[in-house]
Amino acid sequence: MEQQDFSAKDSLQLIESMISKAQNRFNENGHLYLLWGWVVLVCSIISFISVYFFGNFKNLMYVWMLTIPTVIYQMIYLSRVKKSTTVRTYTDDINNYVWLVFVIMGFLVGIIIGRSGQPQLFNPLILMLYGMPTFLSGIILKFVPLRIGAISCWVLALVSVFIPYEFSFLLLALAVITTWIVPGYLLRSRFQKQH
């Protein structure tokens, strides 16, 4: 009975959807990796300079407020991309959820660290967490540079607990170079070749 209810139009839509997903088309153009990479790199370097040369710990949150307009831009950008995308794949959906989990976990780590009074643990924990969505994105997108970047995050997270706090900002800067900036340019190049 169910087979009779399945119209020809439904059959064509299902086949089209399966073909599209099977093609494993590559939609990631690296734009947001580059955007976040450069923003976090700038914030990390300014934070290092502020703490190391001026001993200014209290104003670090103002430096990181540069991420607020970046979040707003990202929301607008993703909204426009979603409207112009005709076919969404499982890959797109899974990758979006992976990064959503990271944002939620990063927010929770920020609150927990803020309440604990141990800000020196923030960068190591963020580096550790950051490796997770980067590694999974590398698996999902079948893109080795993201996996390598994730491993570098985990190594840098470990190193950061053995060095003075202010130098952890330099490790954060190095992490975004290896996980966002370099892969972002490689993703852009790959995207341009496919389109």
GROMACS .gro file of C-alpha atoms in nm:
model
  195
    1MET     CA    1   0.000   0.000   0.000
    2GLU     CA    2   0.286   0.239   0.089
    3GLN     CA    3   0.450   0.185  -0.248
    4GLN     CA    4   0.136   0.299  -0.429
    5ASP     CA    5   0.130   0.621  -0.223
    6PHE     CA    6   0.484   0.700  -0.336
    7SER     CA    7   0.425   0.919  -0.645
    8ALA     CA    8   0.648   0.951  -0.948
    9LYS     CA    9   0.738   1.302  -0.836
   10ASP     CA   10   0.845   1.169  -0.494
   11SER     CA   11   1.053   0.901  -0.665
   12LEU     CA   12   1.235   1.157  -0.878
   13GLN     CA   13   1.301   1.379  -0.578
   14LEU     CA   14   1.441   1.086  -0.381
   15ILE     CA   15   1.665   0.978  -0.670
   16GLU     CA   16   1.787   1.334  -0.725
   17SER     CA   17   1.861   1.374  -0.356
   18MET     CA   18   2.051   1.043  -0.342
   19ILE     CA   19   2.256   1.126  -0.651
   20SER     CA   20   2.345   1.468  -0.514
   21LYS     CA   21   2.453   1.321  -0.182
   22ALA     CA   22   2.642   1.039  -0.350
   23GLN     CA   23   2.841   1.286  -0.557
   24ASN     CA   24   2.987   1.415  -0.230
   25ARG     CA   25   3.004   1.761  -0.377
   26PHE     CA   26   3.236   1.998  -0.201
   27ASN     CA   27   3.076   2.322  -0.085
   28GLU     CA   28   3.327   2.447   0.170
   29ASN     CA   29   3.499   2.754   0.026
   30GLY     CA   30   3.713   2.830   0.333
   31HIS     CA   31   3.564   3.177   0.382
   32LEU     CA   32   3.463   3.136   0.746
   33TYR     CA   33   3.784   2.950   0.834
   34LEU     CA   34   3.980   3.247   0.702
   35LEU     CA   35   3.756   3.503   0.868
   36TRP     CA   36   3.780   3.341   1.211
   37GLY     CA   37   4.147   3.258   1.163
   38TRP     CA   38   4.247   3.618   1.104
   39VAL     CA   39   4.019   3.758   1.376
   40VAL     CA   40   4.144   3.514   1.641
   41LEU     CA   41   4.506   3.561   1.526
   42VAL     CA   42   4.479   3.938   1.571
   43CYS     CA   43   4.306   3.901   1.910
   44SER     CA   44   4.567   3.649   2.027
   45ILE     CA   45   4.862   3.868   1.932
   46ILE     CA   46   4.706   4.180   2.087
   47SER     CA   47   4.634   3.977   2.403
   48PHE     CA   48   4.995   3.857   2.420
   49ILE     CA   49   5.131   4.210   2.374
   50SER     CA   50   4.887   4.349   2.630
   51VAL     CA   51   4.976   4.091   2.895
   52TYR     CA   52   5.349   4.042   2.827
   53PHE     CA   53   5.458   4.400   2.769
   54PHE     CA   54   5.204   4.592   2.976
   55GLY     CA   55   5.088   4.341   3.238
   56ASN     CA   56   4.730   4.425   3.141
   57PHE     CA   57   4.510   4.126   3.225
   58LYS     CA   58   4.191   4.318   3.300
   59ASN     CA   59   4.121   4.451   2.952
   60LEU     CA   60   4.157   4.121   2.765
   61MET     CA   61   3.781   4.086   2.731
   62TYR     CA   62   3.771   4.411   2.534
   63VAL     CA   63   4.023   4.272   2.286
   64TRP     CA   64   3.809   3.965   2.233
   65MET     CA   65   3.497   4.175   2.173
   66LEU     CA   66   3.620   4.191   1.813
   67THR     CA   67   3.460   3.847   1.784
   68ILE     CA   68   3.110   3.992   1.837
   69PRO     CA   69   3.085   4.165   1.497
   70THR     CA   70   3.243   3.852   1.349
   71VAL     CA   71   2.960   3.640   1.491
   72ILE     CA   72   2.703   3.883   1.351
   73TYR     CA   73   2.871   3.876   1.010
   74GLN     CA   74   2.884   3.495   1.020
   75MET     CA   75   2.513   3.472   1.094
   76ILE     CA   76   2.429   3.701   0.800
   77TYR     CA   77   2.670   3.516   0.571
   78LEU     CA   78   2.533   3.172   0.663
   79SER     CA   79   2.177   3.296   0.620
   80ARG     CA   80   2.256   3.415   0.267
   81VAL     CA   81   2.437   3.093   0.182
   82LYS     CA   82   2.143   2.887   0.308
   83LYS     CA   83   1.898   3.084   0.091
   84SER     CA   84   2.110   3.038  -0.221
   85THR     CA   85   2.180   2.668  -0.164
   86THR     CA   86   1.946   2.446  -0.360
   87VAL     CA   87   2.062   2.110  -0.221
   88ARG     CA   88   2.189   2.045   0.128
   89THR     CA   89   2.380   1.729   0.201
   90TYR     CA   90   2.421   1.526   0.516
   91THR     CA   91   2.779   1.647   0.514
   92ASP     CA   92   2.665   2.009   0.538
   93ASP     CA   93   2.424   1.934   0.822
   94ILE     CA   94   2.665   1.722   1.024
   95ASN     CA   95   2.946   1.974   0.990
   96ASN     CA   96   2.717   2.255   1.107
   97TYR     CA   97   2.616   2.056   1.416
   98VAL     CA   98   2.979   1.972   1.496
   99TRP     CA   99   3.064   2.343   1.507
  100LEU     CA  100   2.748   2.425   1.703
  101VAL     CA  101   2.860   2.176   1.970
  102PHE     CA  102   3.200   2.350   1.983
  103VAL     CA  103   3.040   2.693   2.029
  104ILE     CA  104   2.823   2.564   2.313
  105MET     CA  105   3.115   2.387   2.480
  106GLY     CA  106   3.339   2.695   2.442
  107PHE     CA  107   3.071   2.914   2.597
  108LEU     CA  108   3.035   2.673   2.890
  109VAL     CA  109   3.413   2.656   2.939
  110GLY     CA  110   3.423   3.035   2.948
  111ILE     CA  111   3.159   3.048   3.221
  112ILE     CA  112   3.318   2.768   3.423
  113ILE     CA  113   3.668   2.919   3.400
  114GLY     CA  114   3.529   3.264   3.483
  115ARG     CA  115   3.361   3.129   3.796
  116SER     CA  116   3.663   2.920   3.898
  117GLY     CA  117   3.898   3.219   3.907
  118GLN     CA  118   4.163   3.034   3.703
  119PRO     CA  119   4.180   3.220   3.370
  120GLN     CA  120   4.515   3.059   3.288
  121LEU     CA  121   4.324   2.737   3.210
  122PHE     CA  122   4.104   2.898   2.945
  123ASN     CA  123   4.348   2.885   2.652
  124PRO     CA  124   4.460   2.522   2.711
  125LEU     CA  125   4.097   2.408   2.739
  126ILE     CA  126   3.987   2.603   2.431
  127LEU     CA  127   4.279   2.460   2.234
  128MET     CA  128   4.184   2.111   2.346
  129LEU     CA  129   3.817   2.162   2.258
  130TYR     CA  130   3.900   2.334   1.931
  131GLY     CA  131   4.080   2.025   1.808
  132MET     CA  132   3.756   1.825   1.823
  133PRO     CA  133   3.543   2.011   1.562
  134THR     CA  134   3.847   2.072   1.345
  135PHE     CA  135   3.935   1.702   1.340
  136LEU     CA  136   3.575   1.598   1.276
  137SER     CA  137   3.542   1.858   0.998
  138GLY     CA  138   3.856   1.714   0.843
  139ILE     CA  139   3.697   1.368   0.849
  140ILE     CA  140   3.358   1.489   0.723
  141LEU     CA  141   3.506   1.701   0.444
  142LYS     CA  142   3.775   1.441   0.367
  143PHE     CA  143   4.036   1.714   0.409
  144VAL     CA  144   4.366   1.611   0.570
  145PRO     CA  145   4.496   1.965   0.652
  146LEU     CA  146   4.208   2.008   0.901
  147ARG     CA  147   4.300   1.681   1.073
  148ILE     CA  148   4.663   1.789   1.095
  149GLY     CA  149   4.552   2.125   1.235
  150ALA     CA  150   4.343   1.949   1.499
  151ILE     CA  151   4.637   1.738   1.609
  152SER     CA  152   4.846   2.055   1.635
  153CYS     CA  153   4.576   2.201   1.863
  154TRP     CA  154   4.597   1.907   2.097
  155VAL     CA  155   4.977   1.924   2.110
  156LEU     CA  156   4.965   2.301   2.170
  157ALA     CA  157   4.701   2.253   2.444
  158LEU     CA  158   4.937   2.018   2.623
  159VAL     CA  159   5.237   2.251   2.578
  160SER     CA  160   5.036   2.550   2.702
  161VAL     CA  161   5.000   2.409   3.054
  162PHE     CA  162   5.380   2.405   3.093
  163ILE     CA  163   5.452   2.764   2.990
  164PRO     CA  164   5.368   3.106   3.140
  165TYR     CA  165   5.008   3.216   3.077
  166GLU     CA  166   5.092   3.505   2.845
  167PHE     CA  167   5.272   3.272   2.601
  168SER     CA  168   4.958   3.060   2.566
  169PHE     CA  169   4.822   3.343   2.349
  170LEU     CA  170   5.106   3.284   2.105
  171LEU     CA  171   5.019   2.914   2.100
  172LEU     CA  172   4.658   3.011   2.030
  173ALA     CA  173   4.784   3.226   1.740
  174LEU     CA  174   4.988   2.934   1.608
  175ALA     CA  175   4.685   2.706   1.641
  176VAL     CA  176   4.463   2.930   1.428
  177ILE     CA  177   4.732   2.949   1.163
  178THR     CA  178   4.751   2.569   1.143
  179THR     CA  179   4.378   2.502   1.182
  180TRP     CA  180   4.196   2.792   1.018
  181ILE     CA  181   4.422   3.010   0.807
  182VAL     CA  182   4.631   2.754   0.616
  183PRO     CA  183   4.339   2.511   0.570
  184GLY     CA  184   4.114   2.806   0.482
  185TYR     CA  185   4.336   2.905   0.190
  186LEU     CA  186   4.366   2.540   0.085
  187LEU     CA  187   3.987   2.500   0.102
  188ARG     CA  188   3.942   2.814  -0.106
  189SER     CA  189   4.180   2.679  -0.368
  190ARG     CA  190   4.004   2.341  -0.373
  191PHE     CA  191   3.664   2.507  -0.401
  192GLN     CA  192   3.775   2.729  -0.690
  193LYS     CA  193   3.915   2.430  -0.879
  194GLN     CA  194   3.585   2.242  -0.843
  195HIS     CA  195   3.370   2.538  -0.945
   0.00000   0.00000   0.00000
